[in-house]
Amino acid sequence: MELKIRKHAETYIVDINGEIDLYNSYKLKELVMKMLEKKVEQFIVNLDDVGSIDSSGIGALIYICSTLKKMGLKILICNVHGSVRKVIEMTKLIGYFPISGSVDESLQMLAKG
């Protein structure tokens, strides 16, 4: 898994490339926690280049979303498709995660508040 961060106005976009699994899901949590220390308030997690996700990856996303929600911060997960979408649907978390179709759509949603 490779993580890249880019910024658009006040929103930080985390582009994930590869698989999110037991061996690397902690990296995503660590990255978001470091960003929180730097007072980042809006996140987009882009799953466009994620081929698969396991229960550890789902756990990492749950942890990140619940932490940010408790802090009153904004997060959107976008480009959820293929086997990743199937796993999220099977775990009945499709309504739990704030999901949008694309990075552009996410940016528009965050801009509207």
Short mmCIF file of C-alpha atoms in Angstrom, two decimals:
data_model
loop_
_atom_site.label_atom_id
_atom_site.label_comp_id
_atom_site.label_asym_id
_atom_site.label_seq_id
_atom_site.Cartn_x
_atom_site.Cartn_y
_atom_site.Cartn_z
CA MET A 1 0.00 0.00 0.00
CA GLU A 2 1.23 3.46 -0.89
CA LEU A 3 -0.17 6.63 0.69
CA LYS A 4 0.06 10.06 -0.93
CA ILE A 5 -1.26 13.31 0.48
CA ARG A 6 -2.33 16.30 -1.54
CA LYS A 7 -4.06 19.49 -0.48
CA HIS A 8 -6.97 21.35 -2.04
CA ALA A 9 -7.74 24.57 -0.13
CA GLU A 10 -8.38 23.41 3.46
CA THR A 11 -9.02 19.79 2.52
CA TYR A 12 -6.39 17.07 2.58
CA ILE A 13 -6.80 14.20 0.15
CA VAL A 14 -5.24 10.85 1.03
CA ASP A 15 -4.74 8.81 -2.14
CA ILE A 16 -4.30 5.10 -1.39
CA ASN A 17 -2.71 2.76 -3.92
CA GLY A 18 -2.66 -1.01 -3.41
CA GLU A 19 -4.28 -3.28 -0.86
CA ILE A 20 -5.40 -2.26 2.61
CA ASP A 21 -4.79 -5.28 4.82
CA LEU A 22 -3.51 -6.64 8.11
CA TYR A 23 0.08 -5.83 7.20
CA ASN A 24 -0.36 -2.16 6.36
CA SER A 25 -3.70 -0.79 7.62
CA TYR A 26 -1.93 0.68 10.67
CA LYS A 27 -0.04 3.03 8.31
CA LEU A 28 -3.31 4.70 7.29
CA LYS A 29 -4.35 5.19 10.94
CA GLU A 30 -0.90 6.58 11.84
CA LEU A 31 -1.00 9.00 8.90
CA VAL A 32 -4.41 10.39 9.86
CA MET A 33 -3.41 10.72 13.53
CA LYS A 34 -0.29 12.69 12.51
CA MET A 35 -2.47 14.93 10.35
CA LEU A 36 -4.78 15.52 13.32
CA GLU A 37 -1.78 16.66 15.37
CA LYS A 38 -1.20 19.28 12.66
CA LYS A 39 -4.79 20.50 13.08
CA VAL A 40 -6.13 19.18 9.75
CA GLU A 41 -9.94 19.38 9.86
CA GLN A 42 -11.17 18.04 6.50
CA PHE A 43 -10.19 14.73 4.92
CA ILE A 44 -10.97 12.84 1.76
CA VAL A 45 -9.84 9.22 1.58
CA ASN A 46 -9.55 8.29 -2.10
CA LEU A 47 -9.89 4.53 -2.67
CA ASP A 48 -9.74 4.73 -6.47
CA ASP A 49 -6.54 2.67 -6.72
CA VAL A 50 -7.35 0.19 -3.94
CA GLY A 51 -7.80 -3.32 -5.30
CA SER A 52 -8.82 -5.06 -2.09
CA ILE A 53 -9.47 -4.52 1.58
CA ASP A 54 -9.65 -6.99 4.48
CA SER A 55 -11.19 -6.76 7.95
CA SER A 56 -8.13 -4.91 9.28
CA GLY A 57 -8.56 -2.28 6.56
CA ILE A 58 -12.26 -1.96 7.37
CA GLY A 59 -11.32 -1.63 11.04
CA ALA A 60 -8.87 1.15 10.20
CA LEU A 61 -11.57 3.05 8.27
CA ILE A 62 -14.05 2.59 11.13
CA TYR A 63 -11.47 3.86 13.63
CA ILE A 64 -10.64 6.90 11.49
CA CYS A 65 -14.28 7.79 10.81
CA SER A 66 -15.37 7.39 14.43
CA THR A 67 -12.40 9.40 15.73
CA LEU A 68 -13.05 12.27 13.32
CA LYS A 69 -16.80 12.25 13.97
CA LYS A 70 -16.19 12.46 17.74
CA MET A 71 -13.92 15.44 17.14
CA GLY A 72 -16.50 17.14 14.91
CA LEU A 73 -14.22 16.97 11.88
CA LYS A 74 -15.22 16.14 8.32
CA ILE A 75 -14.27 13.06 6.30
CA LEU A 76 -15.48 11.57 3.05
CA ILE A 77 -14.45 8.31 1.44
CA CYS A 78 -14.63 8.33 -2.35
CA ASN A 79 -14.19 6.08 -5.37
CA VAL A 80 -15.40 2.96 -3.57
CA HIS A 81 -15.79 0.28 -6.22
CA GLY A 82 -15.21 -3.36 -7.11
CA SER A 83 -14.27 -5.79 -4.36
CA VAL A 84 -13.78 -2.95 -1.86
CA ARG A 85 -17.42 -1.91 -2.31
CA LYS A 86 -18.54 -5.54 -1.98
CA VAL A 87 -16.68 -5.93 1.33
CA ILE A 88 -18.19 -2.71 2.70
CA GLU A 89 -21.67 -3.81 1.57
CA MET A 90 -21.25 -7.32 3.06
CA THR A 91 -20.22 -5.83 6.41
CA LYS A 92 -23.34 -3.61 6.31
CA LEU A 93 -21.19 -0.49 6.67
CA ILE A 94 -22.27 1.24 3.45
CA GLY A 95 -24.52 3.55 5.51
CA TYR A 96 -21.91 4.11 8.23
CA PHE A 97 -19.15 5.48 6.02
CA PRO A 98 -19.64 8.92 4.46
CA ILE A 99 -19.16 7.88 0.82
CA SER A 100 -19.12 10.01 -2.31
CA GLY A 101 -18.54 9.17 -5.95
CA SER A 102 -15.35 11.08 -6.70
CA VAL A 103 -12.75 13.47 -5.30
CA ASP A 104 -14.44 16.39 -7.10
CA GLU A 105 -17.84 15.44 -5.67
CA SER A 106 -16.28 15.17 -2.20
CA LEU A 107 -14.70 18.61 -2.50
CA GLN A 108 -18.06 20.10 -3.52
CA MET A 109 -19.83 18.39 -0.60
CA LEU A 110 -17.24 19.63 1.90
CA ALA A 111 -17.39 23.16 0.47
CA LYS A 112 -21.15 23.23 1.05
CA GLY A 113 -20.64 22.21 4.66
#
